[in-house]
């Protein structure tokens, strides 16, 4: 195996694009969250289907079963006379092909899970530690968020929460997420993985932060991992999904 030197600082600077994950949320922060690719990249999806004719076909099936059973019993009566007592505990199940028909109800994208690792190699790049803190904070609401263009008609999706010191406090969605006047989600995330995957329109649904036991001065961690889970703001089509993969 050939020895290839790995320069972490060069990687975090973005000079090795094939080796990094980059997260951005332009409507909320100017920070580019950059981390080395550490896990295999997996995507999943599912489709919801129902059988629309179950109720309709159950009546037909019941009638068919009764007719079939009656026919079997009549036939068995003739056979019993000819060959003696027969076992009537077994009978055939009659189904139609229409009972197997399914109707499409919707699709669901399974989301994207990414582990963002921020490694501090010297005091000069302690900003990586603070980037990890900022990223993990992006799942919490804001109390005084003033960012974004604030176009007329935008919905802030605000709600109220009881608090011991402030009985009624207005909270804004994380990252200023809202529905714009054009009906489209605003304040969403962009995800780039290496040079082969680039997509936008994601919502950060969870961010779990873990820190190394080893510390720098003033209690700052050497290694911080933020495990992120992203979901899509809008259901995606087949063409959109394929467009995420850079050709």
Backbone as CSV, one residue per row, in Angstrom:
resi,resn,N_x,N_y,N_z,CA_x,CA_y,CA_z,C_x,C_y,C_z
1,UNK,0.848,-1.197,0.000,0.000,0.000,0.000,0.876,1.238,0.000
2,UNK,0.629,2.128,-0.922,1.438,3.346,-1.018,1.125,4.278,0.140
3,UNK,2.139,5.023,0.555,1.972,5.965,1.657,1.624,7.338,1.107
4,UNK,0.427,7.805,1.445,-0.035,9.117,0.991,-0.163,10.015,2.213
5,UNK,0.615,11.072,2.288,0.517,11.953,3.467,-0.852,12.626,3.549
6,UNK,-1.397,12.651,4.749,-2.703,13.260,4.965,-2.515,14.547,5.759
7,UNK,-2.826,15.650,5.143,-2.692,16.948,5.783,-4.084,17.429,6.172
8,UNK,-4.407,17.341,7.462,-5.739,17.718,7.915,-6.042,19.180,7.646
9,UNK,-5.051,20.023,7.881,-5.279,21.452,7.671,-5.581,21.748,6.212
10,UNK,-4.891,21.054,5.309,-5.143,21.237,3.883,-6.545,20.752,3.525
11,UNK,-6.979,19.687,4.194,-8.301,19.131,3.930,-9.394,20.098,4.397
12,UNK,-9.235,20.630,5.604,-10.250,21.545,6.137,-10.307,22.859,5.352
13,UNK,-9.231,23.185,4.677,-9.235,24.418,3.889,-10.033,24.270,2.599
14,UNK,-10.389,23.023,2.265,-11.140,22.779,1.040,-10.280,22.501,-0.161
15,UNK,-8.973,22.362,0.048,-8.057,22.114,-1.067,-8.097,20.674,-1.559
16,UNK,-8.775,19.791,-0.805,-8.938,18.399,-1.235,-10.435,18.120,-1.326
17,UNK,-11.095,18.637,-2.340,-12.571,18.583,-2.406,-13.146,17.177,-2.410
18,UNK,-12.392,16.186,-2.907,-12.909,14.821,-2.938,-12.968,14.196,-1.555
19,UNK,-12.370,14.829,-0.563,-12.251,14.209,0.757,-13.113,14.877,1.818
20,UNK,-13.937,15.836,1.435,-14.661,16.597,2.450,-16.171,16.617,2.226
21,UNK,-16.865,16.880,3.321,-18.297,17.181,3.299,-18.442,18.660,3.620
22,UNK,-19.266,19.345,2.861,-19.472,20.778,3.096,-20.964,21.044,3.282
23,UNK,-21.283,21.726,4.369,-22.661,22.113,4.660,-22.761,23.629,4.695
24,UNK,-23.784,24.167,4.049,-24.014,25.609,4.084,-25.504,25.889,4.237
25,UNK,-25.800,26.995,4.916,-27.175,27.479,5.038,-27.119,28.981,4.780
26,UNK,-27.065,29.387,3.504,-26.788,30.785,3.131,-27.749,31.801,3.723
27,UNK,-29.004,31.423,3.921,-29.970,32.375,4.443,-29.839,32.622,5.927
28,UNK,-28.939,31.873,6.571,-28.835,31.970,8.028,-27.433,32.336,8.511
29,UNK,-26.408,31.681,7.964,-25.045,31.911,8.431,-24.071,31.913,7.270
30,UNK,-22.990,32.654,7.419,-21.950,32.692,6.389,-20.927,31.573,6.586
31,UNK,-21.048,30.819,7.670,-20.097,29.746,7.966,-20.256,28.590,6.990
32,UNK,-19.135,28.109,6.463,-19.117,26.875,5.696,-18.606,25.779,6.617
33,UNK,-19.450,24.809,6.909,-19.070,23.731,7.807,-18.398,22.634,6.984
34,UNK,-17.108,22.444,7.210,-16.306,21.513,6.411,-15.739,20.440,7.324
35,UNK,-15.850,19.180,6.898,-15.318,18.064,7.668,-14.878,16.953,6.713
36,UNK,-13.915,16.133,7.122,-13.495,14.999,6.281,-14.619,13.976,6.143
37,UNK,-14.645,13.289,5.015,-15.584,12.189,4.818,-15.094,11.003,5.648
38,UNK,-15.930,10.545,6.572,-15.497,9.453,7.455,-16.372,8.209,7.346
39,UNK,-17.588,8.345,6.859,-18.500,7.201,6.764,-18.960,6.990,5.332
40,UNK,-19.375,5.761,5.039,-19.984,5.501,3.744,-21.270,6.318,3.627
41,UNK,-21.572,6.700,2.397,-22.720,7.555,2.117,-23.897,6.685,1.700
42,UNK,-25.008,6.772,2.447,-26.164,5.942,2.133,-27.431,6.761,1.978
43,UNK,-28.247,6.399,1.001,-29.540,7.041,0.768,-30.608,5.963,0.695
44,UNK,-31.787,6.283,1.174,-32.885,5.316,1.099,-34.192,6.053,0.829
45,UNK,-35.132,5.319,0.278,-36.452,5.880,0.006,-37.494,4.787,0.058
46,UNK,-38.749,5.172,0.136,-39.823,4.180,0.186,-41.076,4.760,-0.455
47,UNK,-41.932,3.861,-0.925,-43.205,4.251,-1.512,-44.337,3.643,-0.704
48,UNK,-45.399,4.403,-0.507,-46.568,3.921,0.229,-47.640,3.492,-0.764
49,UNK,-48.116,2.279,-0.606,-49.137,1.728,-1.493,-50.293,1.164,-0.672
50,UNK,-51.505,1.221,-1.209,-52.655,0.589,-0.556,-53.369,-0.293,-1.569
51,UNK,-54.162,-1.229,-1.048,-54.992,-2.068,-1.907,-56.406,-1.488,-1.879
52,UNK,-56.804,-0.808,-2.940,-58.051,-0.034,-2.919,-59.324,-0.862,-2.990
53,UNK,-59.224,-2.116,-3.431,-60.432,-2.881,-3.669,-60.689,-3.928,-2.596
54,UNK,-60.018,-3.819,-1.459,-60.185,-4.829,-0.419,-61.638,-4.979,0.021
55,UNK,-62.272,-3.834,0.318,-63.656,-3.900,0.801,-64.582,-4.444,-0.283
56,UNK,-64.382,-3.960,-1.492,-65.223,-4.397,-2.610,-65.023,-5.883,-2.890
57,UNK,-63.754,-6.292,-2.916,-63.474,-7.668,-3.286,-63.807,-8.643,-2.164
58,UNK,-63.860,-8.154,-0.912,-64.157,-9.078,0.189,-65.563,-9.657,0.044
59,UNK,-66.510,-8.822,-0.437,-67.869,-9.317,-0.650,-67.892,-10.368,-1.749
60,UNK,-67.181,-10.054,-2.839,-67.137,-11.007,-3.949,-66.458,-12.299,-3.509
61,UNK,-65.384,-12.145,-2.713,-64.671,-13.322,-2.240,-65.568,-14.179,-1.347
62,UNK,-66.363,-13.491,-0.488,-67.252,-14.231,0.412,-68.274,-15.047,-0.376
63,UNK,-68.833,-14.397,-1.415,-69.810,-15.108,-2.254,-69.135,-16.274,-2.969
64,UNK,-67.916,-16.013,-3.489,-67.191,-17.060,-4.207,-66.873,-18.226,-3.284
65,UNK,-66.493,-17.898,-2.024,-66.175,-18.949,-1.068,-67.392,-19.820,-0.789
66,UNK,-68.553,-19.151,-0.592,-69.778,-19.905,-0.293,-70.167,-20.785,-1.469
67,UNK,-70.051,-20.234,-2.673,-70.404,-21.019,-3.857,-69.443,-22.190,-4.018
68,UNK,-68.143,-21.871,-3.772,-67.154,-22.938,-3.926,-67.359,-24.029,-2.882
69,UNK,-67.661,-23.584,-1.628,-67.869,-24.562,-0.563,-69.096,-25.417,-0.846
70,UNK,-70.168,-24.755,-1.308,-71.386,-25.507,-1.646,-71.105,-26.506,-2.754
71,UNK,-70.351,-26.049,-3.738,-69.998,-26.948,-4.825,-69.151,-28.102,-4.351
72,UNK,-68.211,-27.798,-3.446,-67.342,-28.854,-2.927,-68.141,-29.885,-2.127
73,UNK,-69.099,-29.348,-1.321,-69.893,-30.254,-0.491,-70.781,-31.134,-1.352
74,UNK,-71.382,-30.523,-2.394,-72.223,-31.319,-3.297,-71.386,-32.381,-3.995
75,UNK,-70.195,-31.933,-4.432,-69.309,-32.872,-5.115,-68.855,-33.955,-4.135
76,UNK,-68.571,-33.518,-2.869,-68.109,-34.479,-1.876,-69.191,-35.499,-1.539
77,UNK,-70.464,-35.021,-1.577,-71.561,-35.947,-1.308,-71.592,-37.072,-2.320
78,UNK,-71.381,-36.703,-3.593,-71.350,-37.722,-4.631,-70.156,-38.656,-4.449
79,UNK,-68.999,-38.032,-4.103,-67.794,-38.839,-3.941,-67.906,-39.755,-2.726
80,UNK,-68.599,-39.247,-1.656,-68.729,-40.053,-0.440,-69.545,-41.311,-0.702
81,UNK,-70.595,-41.142,-1.535,-71.408,-42.298,-1.859,-70.591,-43.339,-2.607
82,UNK,-69.687,-42.817,-3.435,-68.906,-43.743,-4.246,-67.712,-44.314,-3.494
83,UNK,-67.042,-43.469,-2.645,-65.769,-43.905,-2.055,-65.752,-43.866,-0.526
84,UNK,-66.871,-43.524,0.141,-66.890,-43.493,1.596,-66.668,-42.090,2.145
85,UNK,-66.468,-41.990,3.509,-66.336,-40.705,4.214,-65.118,-39.933,3.732
86,UNK,-65.313,-38.593,3.474,-64.219,-37.729,3.026,-63.953,-36.642,4.067
87,UNK,-62.736,-36.087,4.063,-62.364,-34.993,4.972,-62.859,-33.668,4.392
88,UNK,-63.846,-33.009,5.078,-64.410,-31.758,4.588,-63.804,-30.534,5.298
89,UNK,-62.741,-30.739,6.104,-62.137,-29.623,6.840,-61.258,-28.753,5.953
90,UNK,-60.942,-29.208,4.780,-60.091,-28.446,3.867,-60.897,-28.014,2.648
91,UNK,-60.712,-26.760,2.285,-61.331,-26.301,1.044,-60.447,-25.231,0.422
92,UNK,-60.647,-24.949,-0.825,-59.769,-24.031,-1.567,-60.092,-22.581,-1.231
93,UNK,-59.078,-21.726,-1.365,-59.244,-20.279,-1.188,-59.277,-19.640,-2.572
94,UNK,-60.350,-18.915,-2.844,-60.506,-18.304,-4.159,-60.235,-16.804,-4.073
95,UNK,-59.294,-16.340,-4.861,-58.990,-14.917,-4.909,-58.923,-14.489,-6.372
96,UNK,-59.109,-13.204,-6.586,-59.016,-12.683,-7.951,-57.757,-11.835,-8.084
97,UNK,-57.291,-11.629,-9.280,-56.101,-10.806,-9.516,-56.334,-9.359,-9.111
98,UNK,-57.603,-8.922,-9.151,-57.913,-7.542,-8.778,-57.556,-7.262,-7.318
99,UNK,-57.560,-8.314,-6.501,-57.226,-8.112,-5.092,-55.760,-7.784,-4.883
100,UNK,-54.932,-7.992,-5.875,-53.500,-7.710,-5.734,-53.131,-6.300,-6.205
101,UNK,-54.096,-5.592,-6.763,-53.814,-4.241,-7.270,-53.502,-3.298,-6.123
102,UNK,-52.485,-2.455,-6.302,-52.121,-1.462,-5.298,-52.124,-0.073,-5.922
103,UNK,-52.499,0.907,-5.118,-52.513,2.292,-5.589,-51.429,3.080,-4.878
104,UNK,-50.732,3.927,-5.635,-49.657,4.765,-5.094,-50.224,5.868,-4.211
105,UNK,-49.709,5.999,-3.008,-50.165,7.015,-2.071,-49.122,8.089,-1.800
106,UNK,-47.871,7.800,-2.051,-46.826,8.792,-1.802,-45.483,8.119,-1.619
107,UNK,-44.425,8.941,-1.654,-43.065,8.458,-1.453,-42.424,9.222,-0.307
108,UNK,-41.436,8.608,0.286,-40.738,9.246,1.388,-39.240,9.055,1.231
109,UNK,-38.507,10.160,1.326,-37.055,10.104,1.280,-36.540,9.814,2.682
110,UNK,-35.632,8.854,2.789,-35.173,8.409,4.092,-34.258,9.359,4.819
111,UNK,-33.822,10.431,4.153,-32.946,11.393,4.809,-31.474,11.085,4.591
112,UNK,-30.633,11.989,5.060,-29.186,11.846,4.946,-28.576,11.982,6.332
113,UNK,-27.751,11.022,6.701,-27.033,11.069,7.971,-25.557,11.350,7.704
114,UNK,-25.033,12.376,8.345,-23.638,12.766,8.146,-22.971,13.003,9.491
115,UNK,-21.776,12.458,9.644,-20.947,12.749,10.815,-19.922,13.804,10.426
116,UNK,-20.052,14.977,11.024,-19.130,16.078,10.773,-18.098,16.104,11.906
117,UNK,-16.836,15.874,11.566,-15.771,15.808,12.567,-14.884,17.041,12.446
118,UNK,-14.725,17.740,13.553,-13.933,18.964,13.597,-12.712,18.710,14.498
119,UNK,-11.523,18.693,13.895,-10.292,18.375,14.619,-9.435,19.629,14.719
120,UNK,-9.094,19.979,15.934,-8.226,21.142,16.170,-6.784,20.656,16.230
121,UNK,-5.943,21.159,15.354,-4.536,20.744,15.313,-3.604,21.772,15.951
122,UNK,-4.099,23.004,16.118,-3.291,24.037,16.764,-4.206,25.171,17.202
123,UNK,-3.655,26.055,18.006,-4.438,27.182,18.479,-4.917,28.054,17.320
124,UNK,-4.202,28.037,16.213,-4.556,28.904,15.085,-5.857,28.488,14.407
125,UNK,-6.265,27.213,14.560,-7.518,26.782,13.919,-8.557,26.343,14.944
126,UNK,-8.555,27.013,16.099,-9.546,26.725,17.124,-10.957,27.050,16.634
127,UNK,-11.048,27.777,15.518,-12.364,28.125,14.961,-13.159,26.873,14.588
128,UNK,-12.471,25.756,14.321,-13.179,24.518,13.982,-14.032,24.054,15.156
129,UNK,-13.518,24.221,16.341,-14.282,23.859,17.539,-15.535,24.712,17.653
130,UNK,-15.397,25.988,17.366,-16.543,26.885,17.453,-17.528,26.633,16.304
131,UNK,-17.015,26.166,15.151,-17.905,25.773,14.057,-18.782,24.593,14.484
132,UNK,-18.193,23.656,15.224,-18.958,22.498,15.698,-20.073,22.932,16.637
133,UNK,-19.780,23.879,17.503,-20.791,24.383,18.428,-21.907,25.081,17.656
134,UNK,-21.518,25.885,16.665,-22.530,26.599,15.872,-23.418,25.618,15.115
135,UNK,-22.797,24.590,14.503,-23.577,23.620,13.739,-24.561,22.886,14.640
136,UNK,-24.123,22.465,15.814,-25.019,21.732,16.717,-26.127,22.617,17.266
137,UNK,-25.919,23.929,17.234,-26.958,24.847,17.728,-28.053,25.103,16.703
138,UNK,-27.832,24.646,15.465,-28.751,24.988,14.376,-30.054,24.201,14.393
139,UNK,-30.240,23.334,15.389,-31.526,22.641,15.506,-32.433,23.329,16.527
140,UNK,-31.914,24.368,17.179,-32.696,25.049,18.205,-33.296,26.342,17.661
141,UNK,-34.446,26.742,18.196,-35.086,27.972,17.708,-34.354,29.222,18.177
142,UNK,-34.668,30.335,17.535,-34.105,31.634,17.885,-35.150,32.443,18.648
143,UNK,-34.673,33.270,19.556,-35.595,34.154,20.277,-35.572,35.568,19.720
144,UNK,-34.518,35.908,18.995,-34.415,37.281,18.482,-33.818,37.298,17.077
145,UNK,-34.166,36.278,16.289,-33.591,36.158,14.944,-34.104,37.271,14.037
146,UNK,-33.167,37.991,13.398,-33.526,39.086,12.490,-32.987,38.854,11.090
147,UNK,-32.492,37.650,10.828,-31.852,37.386,9.543,-32.842,37.164,8.426
148,UNK,-32.300,36.895,7.220,-33.139,36.644,6.060,-33.659,37.919,5.434
149,UNK,-34.180,37.793,4.232,-34.665,38.964,3.506,-35.999,39.460,4.049
150,UNK,-36.762,38.537,4.662,-38.051,38.934,5.240,-39.018,39.481,4.212
151,UNK,-39.155,38.787,3.091,-40.047,39.250,2.038,-41.480,39.312,2.554
152,UNK,-42.231,40.225,1.987,-43.633,40.367,2.382,-44.372,39.062,2.100
153,UNK,-45.147,38.638,3.048,-45.902,37.405,2.883,-45.201,36.179,3.433
154,UNK,-43.936,36.314,3.859,-43.228,35.175,4.430,-43.887,34.751,5.739
155,UNK,-43.952,33.458,5.946,-44.505,32.923,7.185,-43.366,32.532,8.105
156,UNK,-43.313,33.149,9.291,-42.226,32.884,10.222,-42.421,31.582,10.988
157,UNK,-43.612,30.975,10.918,-43.899,29.735,11.620,-43.563,29.841,13.104
158,UNK,-43.866,30.976,13.721,-43.523,31.191,15.122,-44.518,30.491,16.037
159,UNK,-44.086,30.194,17.252,-44.962,29.606,18.247,-44.517,30.093,19.618
160,UNK,-45.247,29.714,20.643,-44.974,30.216,21.985,-44.629,29.073,22.929
161,UNK,-43.764,29.392,23.868,-43.345,28.403,24.842,-43.312,29.035,26.230
162,UNK,-43.799,28.285,27.211,-43.774,28.784,28.571,-42.354,28.718,29.116
163,UNK,-41.965,29.720,29.889,-40.630,29.800,30.451,-40.728,30.340,31.878
164,UNK,-39.811,29.916,32.737,-39.882,30.317,34.135,-39.706,31.822,34.309
165,UNK,-38.852,32.426,33.492,-38.579,33.853,33.646,-39.395,34.712,32.689
166,UNK,-39.728,34.157,31.522,-40.547,34.879,30.541,-41.766,34.013,30.254
167,UNK,-42.915,34.446,30.748,-44.091,33.588,30.659,-44.523,33.328,29.227
168,UNK,-44.314,34.293,28.370,-44.702,34.100,26.966,-43.561,34.601,26.090
169,UNK,-42.946,33.662,25.369,-41.761,34.003,24.586,-41.940,33.531,23.149
170,UNK,-41.689,34.417,22.206,-41.820,34.050,20.798,-40.544,33.383,20.325
171,UNK,-40.685,32.227,19.705,-39.542,31.484,19.203,-39.646,31.347,17.686
172,UNK,-38.557,31.616,16.995,-38.508,31.483,15.546,-37.854,30.139,15.190
173,UNK,-38.258,29.520,14.097,-37.727,28.205,13.717,-36.216,28.234,13.541
174,UNK,-35.559,27.108,13.751,-34.110,27.033,13.546,-33.707,27.501,12.156
175,UNK,-32.608,28.243,12.105,-32.034,28.742,10.849,-33.002,29.655,10.090
176,UNK,-33.982,30.207,10.780,-34.926,31.102,10.120,-35.793,30.413,9.096
177,UNK,-36.006,29.099,9.276,-36.817,28.358,8.308,-38.222,28.958,8.226
178,UNK,-38.719,29.128,7.008,-40.039,29.720,6.795,-40.529,29.364,5.395
179,UNK,-41.776,29.650,5.136,-42.336,29.469,3.801,-42.373,30.835,3.137
180,UNK,-41.686,30.989,2.021,-41.592,32.272,1.340,-42.895,32.667,0.678
181,UNK,-42.927,33.902,0.206,-44.129,34.408,-0.464,-44.428,33.651,-1.754
182,UNK,-43.404,32.968,-2.289,-43.613,32.153,-3.496,-44.080,30.743,-3.155
183,UNK,-44.304,30.492,-1.851,-44.782,29.179,-1.433,-43.688,28.147,-1.264
184,UNK,-42.423,28.554,-1.429,-41.316,27.623,-1.319,-40.599,27.795,0.015
185,UNK,-40.016,26.711,0.549,-39.296,26.803,1.822,-38.059,27.688,1.704
186,UNK,-37.808,28.477,2.733,-36.628,29.331,2.814,-35.827,28.922,4.065
187,UNK,-34.535,29.232,4.054,-33.702,28.881,5.200,-33.345,27.413,5.235
188,UNK,-33.101,26.814,4.063,-32.760,25.396,3.982,-31.254,25.222,3.761
189,UNK,-30.808,23.970,3.860,-29.381,23.645,3.812,-28.958,23.089,2.457
190,UNK,-27.691,23.347,2.110,-27.054,22.738,0.945,-26.041,21.711,1.442
191,UNK,-25.966,20.582,0.754,-25.048,19.507,1.130,-24.177,19.165,-0.068
192,UNK,-22.862,19.157,0.136,-21.938,18.715,-0.901,-21.021,17.654,-0.302
193,UNK,-20.929,16.525,-0.983,-20.082,15.427,-0.535,-19.080,15.134,-1.645
194,UNK,-17.795,15.384,-1.352,-16.776,15.213,-2.375,-17.104,16.044,-3.593
195,UNK,-16.831,15.483,-4.746,-17.176,16.154,-5.998,-18.232,15.361,-6.768
196,UNK,-18.959,14.496,-6.048,-19.918,13.647,-6.747,-21.354,13.840,-6.291
197,UNK,-21.573,14.617,-5.219,-22.934,14.799,-4.730,-23.121,16.247,-4.293
198,UNK,-24.183,16.886,-4.804,-24.502,18.250,-4.410,-26.011,18.427,-4.479
199,UNK,-26.609,18.820,-3.358,-28.059,18.950,-3.303,-28.432,20.089,-2.371
200,UNK,-29.641,20.619,-2.544,-30.124,21.720,-1.715,-31.547,21.428,-1.270
201,UNK,-32.062,22.280,-0.383,-33.438,22.142,0.069,-33.614,21.176,1.226
202,UNK,-32.618,21.123,2.129,-32.695,20.198,3.258,-32.962,20.945,4.562
203,UNK,-33.551,20.225,5.504,-33.789,20.741,6.850,-32.955,19.911,7.825
204,UNK,-32.233,20.587,8.694,-31.464,19.896,9.727,-32.429,19.451,10.831
205,UNK,-32.648,18.142,10.929,-33.652,17.613,11.854,-33.060,17.221,13.203
206,UNK,-31.786,16.855,13.234,-31.149,16.558,14.514,-29.651,16.770,14.387
207,UNK,-29.029,17.110,15.515,-27.580,17.326,15.550,-27.089,16.947,16.941
208,UNK,-26.404,15.808,17.040,-25.886,15.327,18.322,-24.381,15.566,18.372
209,UNK,-23.922,16.282,19.383,-22.505,16.637,19.491,-21.818,15.817,20.570
210,UNK,-20.640,15.277,20.228,-19.785,14.595,21.199,-18.403,15.217,21.135
211,UNK,-17.727,15.273,22.288,-16.408,15.900,22.360,-15.407,14.942,22.982
212,UNK,-14.148,15.079,22.580,-13.094,14.248,23.136,-12.807,14.645,24.576
213,UNK,-12.281,13.700,25.338,-11.924,13.983,26.722,-10.699,14.901,26.797
214,UNK,-9.794,14.742,25.828,-8.613,15.600,25.799,-9.030,17.023,25.496
215,UNK,-8.475,17.956,26.201,-8.858,19.355,26.040,-7.647,20.244,25.774
216,UNK,-7.932,21.343,25.089,-6.948,22.411,24.985,-7.145,23.335,26.174
217,UNK,-6.420,24.401,26.197,-6.619,25.393,27.245,-8.009,25.996,27.173
218,UNK,-8.514,26.439,28.288,-9.815,27.091,28.403,-10.962,26.144,28.047
219,UNK,-10.734,24.824,28.247,-11.821,23.858,28.102,-12.279,23.595,26.689
220,UNK,-11.459,23.822,25.692,-11.861,23.595,24.300,-11.424,22.206,23.847
221,UNK,-12.322,21.489,23.175,-12.059,20.102,22.798,-11.127,20.011,21.605
222,UNK,-10.316,18.953,21.601,-9.450,18.688,20.445,-10.257,18.136,19.269
223,UNK,-11.152,17.196,19.570,-11.956,16.553,18.524,-13.431,16.662,18.907
224,UNK,-14.223,17.189,17.996,-15.665,17.316,18.224,-16.402,16.729,17.028
225,UNK,-17.369,15.870,17.296,-18.177,15.260,16.235,-19.623,15.722,16.378
226,UNK,-20.196,16.148,15.269,-21.610,16.515,15.242,-22.306,15.570,14.259
227,UNK,-23.136,14.691,14.786,-23.871,13.740,13.948,-25.180,14.388,13.505
228,UNK,-25.279,14.628,12.214,-26.417,15.378,11.661,-27.347,14.462,10.885
229,UNK,-28.626,14.737,10.997,-29.627,14.058,10.180,-30.429,15.112,9.427
230,UNK,-30.447,14.978,8.097,-31.147,15.936,7.248,-32.346,15.270,6.581
231,UNK,-33.434,16.024,6.501,-34.603,15.603,5.740,-34.894,16.631,4.665
232,UNK,-35.651,16.256,3.656,-35.957,17.183,2.571,-37.106,18.105,2.969
233,UNK,-37.019,19.369,2.555,-38.082,20.336,2.844,-39.311,20.064,1.980
234,UNK,-39.093,19.526,0.789,-40.170,19.170,-0.135,-39.948,17.750,-0.625
235,UNK,-41.029,17.002,-0.831,-40.893,15.681,-1.433,-40.205,15.813,-2.790
236,UNK,-39.375,14.846,-3.105,-38.557,14.943,-4.313,-39.085,14.014,-5.402
237,UNK,-38.736,14.364,-6.629,-39.092,13.532,-7.778,-37.877,12.697,-8.179
238,UNK,-38.102,11.765,-9.060,-37.019,10.918,-9.547,-35.934,11.743,-10.226
239,UNK,-36.351,12.726,-11.044,-35.375,13.556,-11.753,-34.570,14.414,-10.788
240,UNK,-35.224,14.938,-9.736,-34.484,15.720,-8.752,-33.446,14.856,-8.051
241,UNK,-33.850,13.666,-7.691,-32.926,12.758,-7.011,-31.695,12.489,-7.873
242,UNK,-31.912,12.202,-9.140,-30.793,11.925,-10.033,-29.904,13.136,-10.261
243,UNK,-30.513,14.332,-10.175,-29.736,15.557,-10.388,-28.767,15.846,-9.250
244,UNK,-28.954,15.215,-8.092,-28.041,15.421,-6.973,-26.650,14.862,-7.246
245,UNK,-26.576,13.872,-8.097,-25.301,13.196,-8.349,-24.604,13.877,-9.520
246,UNK,-23.462,14.463,-9.228,-22.728,15.242,-10.224,-22.124,14.301,-11.248
247,UNK,-22.372,14.619,-12.507,-21.854,13.754,-13.582,-20.504,14.270,-14.077
